[in-house]
Short mmCIF file of C-alpha atoms and ligand atoms in Angstrom, two decimals:
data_model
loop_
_atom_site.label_atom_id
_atom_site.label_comp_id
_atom_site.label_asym_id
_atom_site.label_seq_id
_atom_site.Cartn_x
_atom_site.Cartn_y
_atom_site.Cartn_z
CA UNK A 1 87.07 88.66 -148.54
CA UNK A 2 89.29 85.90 -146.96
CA UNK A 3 92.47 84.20 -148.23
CA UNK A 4 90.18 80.63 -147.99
CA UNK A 5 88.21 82.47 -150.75
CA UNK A 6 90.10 80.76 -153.79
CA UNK A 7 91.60 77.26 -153.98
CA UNK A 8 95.24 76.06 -152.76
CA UNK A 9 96.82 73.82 -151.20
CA UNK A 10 97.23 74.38 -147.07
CA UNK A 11 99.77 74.62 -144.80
CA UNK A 12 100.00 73.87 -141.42
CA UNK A 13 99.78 77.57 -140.32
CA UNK A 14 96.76 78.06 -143.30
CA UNK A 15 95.12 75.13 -141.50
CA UNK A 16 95.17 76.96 -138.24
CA UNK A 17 93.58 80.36 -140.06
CA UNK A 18 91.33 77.90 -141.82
CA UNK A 19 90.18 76.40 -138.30
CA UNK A 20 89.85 79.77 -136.57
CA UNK A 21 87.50 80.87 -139.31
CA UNK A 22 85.51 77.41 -140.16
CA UNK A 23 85.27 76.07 -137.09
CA UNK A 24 84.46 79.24 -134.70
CA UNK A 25 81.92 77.35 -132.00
CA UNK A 26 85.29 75.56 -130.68
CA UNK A 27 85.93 79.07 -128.77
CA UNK A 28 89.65 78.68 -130.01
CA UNK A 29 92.23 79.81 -127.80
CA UNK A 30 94.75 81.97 -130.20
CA UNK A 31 97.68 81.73 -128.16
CA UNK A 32 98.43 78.05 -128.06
CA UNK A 33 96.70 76.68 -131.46
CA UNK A 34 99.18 73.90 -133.06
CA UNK A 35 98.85 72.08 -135.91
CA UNK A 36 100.24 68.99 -136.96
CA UNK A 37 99.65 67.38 -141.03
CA UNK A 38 98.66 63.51 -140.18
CA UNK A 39 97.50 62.56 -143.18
CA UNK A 40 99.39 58.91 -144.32
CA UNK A 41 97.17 57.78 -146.76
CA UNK A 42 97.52 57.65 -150.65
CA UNK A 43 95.68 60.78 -151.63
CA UNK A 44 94.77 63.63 -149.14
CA UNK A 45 95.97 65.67 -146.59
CA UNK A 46 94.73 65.98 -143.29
CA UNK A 47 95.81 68.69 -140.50
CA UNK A 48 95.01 68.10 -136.56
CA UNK A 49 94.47 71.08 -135.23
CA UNK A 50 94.68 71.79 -131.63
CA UNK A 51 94.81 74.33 -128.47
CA UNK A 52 95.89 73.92 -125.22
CA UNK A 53 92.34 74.18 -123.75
CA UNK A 54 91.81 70.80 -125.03
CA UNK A 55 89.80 71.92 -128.46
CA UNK A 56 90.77 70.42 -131.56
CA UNK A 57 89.25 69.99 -135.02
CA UNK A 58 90.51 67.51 -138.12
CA UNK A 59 90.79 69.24 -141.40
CA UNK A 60 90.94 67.44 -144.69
CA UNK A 61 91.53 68.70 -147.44
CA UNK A 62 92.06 66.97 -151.35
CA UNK A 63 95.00 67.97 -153.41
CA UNK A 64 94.49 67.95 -157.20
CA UNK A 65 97.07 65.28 -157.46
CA UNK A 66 97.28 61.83 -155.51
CA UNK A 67 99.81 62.06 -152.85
CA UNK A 68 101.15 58.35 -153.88
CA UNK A 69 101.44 60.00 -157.58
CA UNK A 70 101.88 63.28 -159.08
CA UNK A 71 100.83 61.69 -162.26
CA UNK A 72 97.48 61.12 -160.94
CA UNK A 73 94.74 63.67 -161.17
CA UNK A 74 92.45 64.01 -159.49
CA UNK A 75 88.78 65.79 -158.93
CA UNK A 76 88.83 67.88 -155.35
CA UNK A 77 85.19 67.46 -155.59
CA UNK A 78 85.74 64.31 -153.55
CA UNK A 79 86.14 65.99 -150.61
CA UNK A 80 82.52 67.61 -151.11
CA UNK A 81 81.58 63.44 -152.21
CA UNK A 82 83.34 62.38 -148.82
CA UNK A 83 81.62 64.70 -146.42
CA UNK A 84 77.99 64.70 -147.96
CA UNK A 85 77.92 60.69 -147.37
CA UNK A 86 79.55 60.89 -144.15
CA UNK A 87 76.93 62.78 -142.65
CA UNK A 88 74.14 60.40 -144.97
CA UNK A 89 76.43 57.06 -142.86
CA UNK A 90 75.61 59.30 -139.55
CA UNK A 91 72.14 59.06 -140.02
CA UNK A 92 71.84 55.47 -141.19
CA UNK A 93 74.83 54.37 -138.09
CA UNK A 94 74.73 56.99 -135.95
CA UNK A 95 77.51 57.09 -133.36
CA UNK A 96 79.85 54.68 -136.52
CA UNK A 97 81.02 57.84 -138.36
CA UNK A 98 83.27 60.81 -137.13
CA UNK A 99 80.71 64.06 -137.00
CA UNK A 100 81.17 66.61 -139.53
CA UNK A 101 81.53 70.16 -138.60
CA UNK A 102 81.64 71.88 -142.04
CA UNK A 103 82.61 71.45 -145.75
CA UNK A 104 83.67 73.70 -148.06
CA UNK A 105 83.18 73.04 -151.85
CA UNK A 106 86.09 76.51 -152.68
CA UNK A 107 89.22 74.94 -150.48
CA UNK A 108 87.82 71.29 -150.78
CA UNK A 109 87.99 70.33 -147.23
CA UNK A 110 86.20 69.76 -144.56
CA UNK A 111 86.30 69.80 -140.93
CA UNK A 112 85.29 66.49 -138.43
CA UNK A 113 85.43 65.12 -134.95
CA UNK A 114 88.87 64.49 -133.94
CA UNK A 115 88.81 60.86 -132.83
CA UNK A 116 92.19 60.95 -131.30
CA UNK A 117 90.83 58.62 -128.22
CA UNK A 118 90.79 55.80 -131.18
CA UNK A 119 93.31 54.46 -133.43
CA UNK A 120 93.76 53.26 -137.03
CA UNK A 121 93.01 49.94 -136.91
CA UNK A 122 96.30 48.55 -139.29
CA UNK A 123 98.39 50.22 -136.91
CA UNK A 124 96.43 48.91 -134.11
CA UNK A 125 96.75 45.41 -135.67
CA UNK A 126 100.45 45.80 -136.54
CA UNK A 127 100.97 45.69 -132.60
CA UNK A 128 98.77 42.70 -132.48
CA UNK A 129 95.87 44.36 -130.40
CA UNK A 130 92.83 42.91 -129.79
CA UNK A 131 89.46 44.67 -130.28
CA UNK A 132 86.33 41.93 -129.26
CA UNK A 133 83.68 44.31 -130.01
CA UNK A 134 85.03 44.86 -133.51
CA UNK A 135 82.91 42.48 -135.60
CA UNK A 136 79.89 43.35 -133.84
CA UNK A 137 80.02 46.92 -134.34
CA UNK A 138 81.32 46.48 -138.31
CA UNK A 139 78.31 44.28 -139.29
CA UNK A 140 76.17 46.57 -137.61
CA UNK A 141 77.33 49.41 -139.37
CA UNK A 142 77.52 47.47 -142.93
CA UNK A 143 74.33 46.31 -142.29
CA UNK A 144 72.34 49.54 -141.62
CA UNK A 145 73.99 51.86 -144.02
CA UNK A 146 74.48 49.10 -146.89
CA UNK A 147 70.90 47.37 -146.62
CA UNK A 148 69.67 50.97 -145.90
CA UNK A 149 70.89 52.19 -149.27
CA UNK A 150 69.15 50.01 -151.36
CA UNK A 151 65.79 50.05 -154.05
CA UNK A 152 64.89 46.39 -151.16
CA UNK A 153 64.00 49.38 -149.06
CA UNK A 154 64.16 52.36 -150.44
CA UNK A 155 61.85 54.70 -152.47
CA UNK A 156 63.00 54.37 -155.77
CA UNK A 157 62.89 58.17 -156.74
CA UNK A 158 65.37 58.61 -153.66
CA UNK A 159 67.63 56.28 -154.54
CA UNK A 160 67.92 57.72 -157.85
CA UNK A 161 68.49 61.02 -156.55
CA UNK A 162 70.87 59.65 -154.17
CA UNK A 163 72.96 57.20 -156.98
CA UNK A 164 72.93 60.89 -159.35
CA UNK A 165 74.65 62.63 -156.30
CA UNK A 166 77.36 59.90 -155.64
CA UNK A 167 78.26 59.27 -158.82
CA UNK A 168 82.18 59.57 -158.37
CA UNK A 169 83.77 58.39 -162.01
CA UNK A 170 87.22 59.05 -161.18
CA UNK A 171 87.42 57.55 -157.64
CA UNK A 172 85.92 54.52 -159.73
CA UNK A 173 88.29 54.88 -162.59
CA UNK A 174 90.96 54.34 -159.90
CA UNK A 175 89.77 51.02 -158.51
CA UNK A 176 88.60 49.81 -161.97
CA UNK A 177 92.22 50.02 -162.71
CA UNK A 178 93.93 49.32 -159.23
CA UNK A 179 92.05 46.43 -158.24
CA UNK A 180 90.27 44.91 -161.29
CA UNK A 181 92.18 44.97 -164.20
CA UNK A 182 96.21 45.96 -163.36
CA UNK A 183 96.96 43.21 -160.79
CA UNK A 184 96.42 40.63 -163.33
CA UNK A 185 98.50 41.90 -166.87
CA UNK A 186 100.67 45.21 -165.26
CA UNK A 187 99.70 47.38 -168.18
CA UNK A 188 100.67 50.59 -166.74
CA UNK A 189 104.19 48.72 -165.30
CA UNK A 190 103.75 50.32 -161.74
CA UNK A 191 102.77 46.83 -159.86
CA UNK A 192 104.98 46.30 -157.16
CA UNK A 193 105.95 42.66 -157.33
CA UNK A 194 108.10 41.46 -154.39
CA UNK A 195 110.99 39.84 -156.13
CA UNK A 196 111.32 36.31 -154.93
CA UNK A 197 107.66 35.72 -155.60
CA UNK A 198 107.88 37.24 -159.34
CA UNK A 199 107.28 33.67 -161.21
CA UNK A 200 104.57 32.80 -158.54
CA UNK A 201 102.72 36.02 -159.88
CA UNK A 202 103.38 35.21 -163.61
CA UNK A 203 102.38 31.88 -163.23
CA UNK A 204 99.03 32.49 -160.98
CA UNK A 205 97.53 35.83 -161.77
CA UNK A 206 99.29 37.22 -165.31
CA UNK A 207 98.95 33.88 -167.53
CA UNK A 208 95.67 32.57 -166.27
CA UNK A 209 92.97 32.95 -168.75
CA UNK A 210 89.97 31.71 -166.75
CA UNK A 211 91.11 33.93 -163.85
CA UNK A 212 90.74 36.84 -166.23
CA UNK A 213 87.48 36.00 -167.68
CA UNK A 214 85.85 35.66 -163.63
CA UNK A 215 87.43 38.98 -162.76
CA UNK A 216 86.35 40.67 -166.14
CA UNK A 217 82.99 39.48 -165.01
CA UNK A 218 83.19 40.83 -161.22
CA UNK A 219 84.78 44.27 -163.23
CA UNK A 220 81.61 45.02 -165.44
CA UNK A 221 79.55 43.90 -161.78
CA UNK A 222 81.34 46.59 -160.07
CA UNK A 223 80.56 48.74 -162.76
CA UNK A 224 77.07 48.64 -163.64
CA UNK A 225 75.14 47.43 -160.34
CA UNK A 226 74.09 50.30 -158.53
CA UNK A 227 73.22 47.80 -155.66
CA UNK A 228 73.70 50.04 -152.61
CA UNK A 229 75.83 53.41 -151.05
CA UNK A 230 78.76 51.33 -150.65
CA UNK A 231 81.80 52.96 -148.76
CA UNK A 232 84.35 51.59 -151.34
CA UNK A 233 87.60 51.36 -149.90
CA UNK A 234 86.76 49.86 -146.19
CA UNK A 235 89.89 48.63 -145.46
CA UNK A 236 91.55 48.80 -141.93
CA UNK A 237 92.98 51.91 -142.56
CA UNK A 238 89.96 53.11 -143.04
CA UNK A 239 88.70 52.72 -139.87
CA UNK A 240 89.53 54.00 -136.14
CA UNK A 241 88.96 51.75 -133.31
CA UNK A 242 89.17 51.62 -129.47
CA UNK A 243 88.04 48.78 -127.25
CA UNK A 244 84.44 50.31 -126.70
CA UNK A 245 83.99 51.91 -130.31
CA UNK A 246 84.62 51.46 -133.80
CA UNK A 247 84.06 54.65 -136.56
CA UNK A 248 84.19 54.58 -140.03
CA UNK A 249 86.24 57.15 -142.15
CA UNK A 250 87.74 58.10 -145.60
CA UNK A 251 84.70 56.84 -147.81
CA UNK A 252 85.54 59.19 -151.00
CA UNK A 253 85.85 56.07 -153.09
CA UNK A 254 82.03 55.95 -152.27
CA UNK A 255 78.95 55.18 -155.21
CA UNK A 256 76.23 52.97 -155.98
CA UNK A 257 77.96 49.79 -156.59
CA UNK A 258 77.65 45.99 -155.39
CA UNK A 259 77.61 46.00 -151.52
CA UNK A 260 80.04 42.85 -151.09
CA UNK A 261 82.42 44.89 -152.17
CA UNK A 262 82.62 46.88 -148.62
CA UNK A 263 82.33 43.30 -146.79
CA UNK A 264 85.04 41.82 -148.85
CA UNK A 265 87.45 44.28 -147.74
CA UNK A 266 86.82 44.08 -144.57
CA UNK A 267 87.56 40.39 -144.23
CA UNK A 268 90.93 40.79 -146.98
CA UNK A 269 92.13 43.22 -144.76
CA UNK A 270 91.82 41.02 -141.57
CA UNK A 271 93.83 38.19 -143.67
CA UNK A 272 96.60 40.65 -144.06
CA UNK A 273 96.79 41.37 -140.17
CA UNK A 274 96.40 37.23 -139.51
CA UNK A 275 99.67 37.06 -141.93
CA UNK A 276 101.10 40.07 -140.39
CA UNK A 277 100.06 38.34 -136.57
CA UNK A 278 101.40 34.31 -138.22
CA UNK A 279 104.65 35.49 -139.29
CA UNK A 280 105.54 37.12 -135.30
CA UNK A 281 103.89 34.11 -133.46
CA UNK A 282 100.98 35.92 -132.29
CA UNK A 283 98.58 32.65 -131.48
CA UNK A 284 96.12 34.87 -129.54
CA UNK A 285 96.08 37.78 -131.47
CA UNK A 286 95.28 34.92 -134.98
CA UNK A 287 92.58 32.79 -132.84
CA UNK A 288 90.67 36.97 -132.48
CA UNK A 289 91.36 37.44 -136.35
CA UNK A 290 89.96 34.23 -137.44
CA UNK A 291 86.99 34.61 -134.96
CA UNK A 292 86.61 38.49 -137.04
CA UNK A 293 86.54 36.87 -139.99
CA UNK A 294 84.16 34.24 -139.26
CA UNK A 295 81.99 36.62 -137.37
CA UNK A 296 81.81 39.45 -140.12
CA UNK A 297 80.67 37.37 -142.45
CA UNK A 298 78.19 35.26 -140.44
CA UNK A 299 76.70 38.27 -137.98
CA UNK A 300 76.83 41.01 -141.49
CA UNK A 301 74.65 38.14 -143.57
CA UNK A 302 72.45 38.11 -140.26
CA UNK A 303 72.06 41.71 -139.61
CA UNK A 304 71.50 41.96 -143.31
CA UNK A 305 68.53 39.59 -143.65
CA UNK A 306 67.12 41.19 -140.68
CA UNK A 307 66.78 44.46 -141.57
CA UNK A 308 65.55 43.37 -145.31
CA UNK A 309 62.62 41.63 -143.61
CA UNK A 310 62.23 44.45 -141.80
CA UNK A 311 62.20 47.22 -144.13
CA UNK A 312 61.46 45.62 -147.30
CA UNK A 313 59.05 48.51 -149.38
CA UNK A 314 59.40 46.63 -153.01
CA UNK A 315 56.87 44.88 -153.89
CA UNK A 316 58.42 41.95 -155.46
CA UNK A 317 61.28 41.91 -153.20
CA UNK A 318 58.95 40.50 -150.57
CA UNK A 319 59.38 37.47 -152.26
CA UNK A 320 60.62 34.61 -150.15
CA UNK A 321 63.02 32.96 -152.30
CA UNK A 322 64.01 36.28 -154.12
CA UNK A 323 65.52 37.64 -150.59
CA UNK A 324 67.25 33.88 -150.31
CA UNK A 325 68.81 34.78 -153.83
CA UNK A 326 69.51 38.10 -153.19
CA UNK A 327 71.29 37.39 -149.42
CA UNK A 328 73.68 34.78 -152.08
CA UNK A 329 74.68 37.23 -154.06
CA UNK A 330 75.77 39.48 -151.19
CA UNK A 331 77.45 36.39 -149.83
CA UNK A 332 79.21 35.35 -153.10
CA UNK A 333 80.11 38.85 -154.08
CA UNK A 334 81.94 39.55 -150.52
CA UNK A 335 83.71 36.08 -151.31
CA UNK A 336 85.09 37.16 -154.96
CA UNK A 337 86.13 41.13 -153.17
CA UNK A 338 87.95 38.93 -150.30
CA UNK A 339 89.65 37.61 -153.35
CA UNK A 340 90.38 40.61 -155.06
CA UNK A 341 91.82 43.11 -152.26
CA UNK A 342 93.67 40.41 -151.27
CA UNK A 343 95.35 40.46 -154.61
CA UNK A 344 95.51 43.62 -155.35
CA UNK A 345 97.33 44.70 -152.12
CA UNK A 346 99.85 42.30 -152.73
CA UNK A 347 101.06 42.38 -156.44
CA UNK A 348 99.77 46.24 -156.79
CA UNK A 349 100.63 49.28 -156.74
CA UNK A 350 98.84 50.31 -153.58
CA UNK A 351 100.29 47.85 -150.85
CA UNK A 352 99.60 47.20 -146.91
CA UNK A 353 101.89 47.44 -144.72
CA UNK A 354 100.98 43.86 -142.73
CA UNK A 355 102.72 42.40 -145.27
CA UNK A 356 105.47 44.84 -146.61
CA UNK A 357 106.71 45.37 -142.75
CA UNK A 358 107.40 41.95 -142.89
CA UNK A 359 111.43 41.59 -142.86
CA UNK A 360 112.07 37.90 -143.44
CA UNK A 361 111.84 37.34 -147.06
CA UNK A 362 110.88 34.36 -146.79
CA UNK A 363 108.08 34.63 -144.38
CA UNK A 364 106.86 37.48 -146.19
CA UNK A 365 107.22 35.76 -149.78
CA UNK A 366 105.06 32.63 -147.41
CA UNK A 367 102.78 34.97 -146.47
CA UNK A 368 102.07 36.88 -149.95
CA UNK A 369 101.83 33.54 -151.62
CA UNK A 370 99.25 32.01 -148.83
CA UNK A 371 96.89 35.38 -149.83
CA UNK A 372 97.63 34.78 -153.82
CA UNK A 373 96.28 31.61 -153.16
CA UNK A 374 93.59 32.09 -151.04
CA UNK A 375 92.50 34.75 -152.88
CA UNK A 376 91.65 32.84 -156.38
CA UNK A 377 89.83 30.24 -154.69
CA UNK A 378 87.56 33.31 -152.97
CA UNK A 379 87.39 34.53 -156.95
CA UNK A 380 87.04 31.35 -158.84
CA UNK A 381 84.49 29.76 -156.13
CA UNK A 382 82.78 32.16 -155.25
CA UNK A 383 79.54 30.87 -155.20
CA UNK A 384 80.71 27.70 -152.68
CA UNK A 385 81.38 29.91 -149.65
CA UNK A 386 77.98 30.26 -148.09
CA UNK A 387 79.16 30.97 -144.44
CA UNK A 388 82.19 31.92 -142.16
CA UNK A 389 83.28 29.01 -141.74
CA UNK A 390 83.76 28.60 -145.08
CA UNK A 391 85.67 32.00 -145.51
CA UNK A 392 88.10 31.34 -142.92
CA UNK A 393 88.41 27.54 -144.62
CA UNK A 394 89.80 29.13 -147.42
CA UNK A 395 92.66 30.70 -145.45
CA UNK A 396 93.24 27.01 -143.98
CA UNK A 397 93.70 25.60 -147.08
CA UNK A 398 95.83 28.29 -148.99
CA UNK A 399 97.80 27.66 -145.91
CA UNK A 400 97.98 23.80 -146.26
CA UNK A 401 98.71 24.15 -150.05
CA UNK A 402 101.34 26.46 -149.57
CA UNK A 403 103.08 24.34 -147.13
CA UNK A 404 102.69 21.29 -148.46
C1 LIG B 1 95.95 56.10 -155.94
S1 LIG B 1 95.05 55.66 -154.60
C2 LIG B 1 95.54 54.06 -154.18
C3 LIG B 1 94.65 53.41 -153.23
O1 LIG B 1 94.57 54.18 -152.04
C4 LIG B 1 93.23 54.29 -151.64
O2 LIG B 1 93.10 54.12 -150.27
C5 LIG B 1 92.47 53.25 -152.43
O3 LIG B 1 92.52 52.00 -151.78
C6 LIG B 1 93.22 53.25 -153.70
O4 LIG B 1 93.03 52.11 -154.47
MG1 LIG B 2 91.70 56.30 -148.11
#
């Protein structure tokens, strides 16, 4: 019998137990374990542990409440969700995804490579750092574990057993809410509208009917096309970075679902740091960003095609101008998510901190209004941006409307 045999919620010095017991191969020296809670994202906590030997473990564990809300509930079963597909990524990317040591379905955490010789990208970003490898080693890793997820390539039995597994209703329940339906009407009143940019908002997102209607269409999408494993909230926070290596974290929001969903967060997320980097005058630091964001989206569509030739087991998917339609859809769905997240950061209840750390009110309310607008051309055209070019166009011309 052990304490870790029923459910609660850890502290530091339970973490430390909890790592002692779980986590026994580190040969743990007693006398000088630490442990610090790190966690700063919207939902879970995580504990670094450490000893003075140099050993040291990440636990995570899932409360049954968001951290962001008490009033939202939640299932700790993602924490079973987050490690069973992390070790799934591993195989598909190896080397992309931290390495997990254990999980434990009773306390709902697990227990992974500490990657402390990396950093979260945002906060990376917010000091304007530079990372060349970065697009390279994203579209790899979208490429492999997204395309490799998919009936293109897979057995169809597998995938089934695989889509059964990750089904993750609440995690989806969250984003059906948070990114395609609340940004646009505030029905549950807990959007966080930045003040001088309220009538912009009305104007744009709340009172336009044919916005609604595309995004009601890209909701039901998200909904009911089990397309591939998709990581589902692959923003910039969700990722730790170094100049040699980039790893992919955090994927409990993960389920069978339309794969330009992944790719359109990336790229959002790299428009909030080129706001973030525009506002502070960081020329170099935007020319990198705008390079990412053309590069993700030409090098992922690339990698993409590639491996589909490659690996392609369905029949009818060997079809020629099938795989040109199906590489379109990718394209035009990453396009509409770009759109989205970009939205739904700003005028939502879950924000970024690119653009809330901005003090000027006016360059932020510049900045917030150059993603608004950027963001429903990425929804409403969709199906015009067919290259990277194209994506980073759209910034351009928000920007050039916006200033005009
Ligand atoms: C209640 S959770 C809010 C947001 O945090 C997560 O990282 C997801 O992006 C979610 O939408
Ligand atoms: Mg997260």
């Amino acid at each position: 019998m052990s304490k870790f045999d029923t459910y609660f919620l850890m502290t530091t010095e339970d973490a430390i137990e909890y790592a002692k017991l779980k986590v026994p191969q580190m040969e743990w020296d007693a006398e000088s374990m630490e442990c610090k809670e790190i966690g700063d994202g919207n939902l879970n906590y995580v504990f670094k542990v450490t000893d003075g030997r140099g050993h040291s473990v990440i636990i995570k564990q899932a409360g049954g409440v968001a951290r962001i809300s008490e009033d939202m509930k939640l299932d700790t079963d993602r924490n079973r969700i987050e490690s069973e597909i992390l070790v799934l990524q591993g195989k598909l990317a190896p080397g992309y995804v931290p390495e997990i040591y254990f999980y434990d379905t009773v306390m709902s955490a697990c227990g992974m490579q500490d990657l402390s010789d990396h950093e979260i990208m945002r906060t990376a970003m917010l000091e304007h750092k530079i990372f060349p490898k970065f697009a390279d080693q994203i579209s790899t890793f979208m490429a492999q574990v997204l395309m490799g997820t998919t009936d293109v390539v897979m057995d169809h039995q597998e995938k089934k057993d695989l889509q059964r597994k990750f089904i993750n209703p609440e995690l989806c329940d969250i984003s059906e809410a948070l990114v395609y339906t609340e940004p646009y009407n505030d029905e549950m009143h807990r959007n966080n509208v930045f003040a001088p940019i309220a009538d912009f908002v009305k104007e744009k997102l709340y009172n336009d009917e044919e916005l609604h209607c595309e995004v009601a269409k890209l909701k039901m999408d998200f909904m009911t096309r089990a397309q591939s494993l998709i990581h589902g909230d692959l923003h910039t926070g969700s990722i730790f970075i170094n100049e040699d290596s980039t790893m992919v974290f955090d994927p409990e929001f993960c389920f069978y679902g339309p794969m330009g969903y992944d790719i359109g967060n990336v790229i959002a997320n790299m428009i909030f740091a080129w706001a973030n980097g525009d506002v502070y005058g960081k020329t170099e630091f935007c020319t990198w960003v705008e390079e990412v964001i053309t590069d993700v989206v030409n090098l992922t569509m690339e990698k993409m095609r590639a491996y589909y030739e490659e690996h392609v087991t369905d029949t009818m998917c060997k079809n020629e101008a099938y795989k040109n339609y199906y590489m379109d859809t990718i394209l035009s769905d990453t396009s509409a998510v770009t759109g989205l997240e970009l939205i739904r950061r700003i005028v939502g209840m879950a924000n970024v901190k690119d653009i809330t750390s901005i003090e000027d009110k006016e360059k932020r309310a510049r900045a917030e209004k150059i993603c608004i607008t950027a963001a429903i051309d990425f929804i409403k055209n969709r199906d015009t941006k067919k290259c990277g070019r194209c994506f980073l166009n759209t910034l351009k011309d928000a920007i050039a409307a916006i200033d005009a």
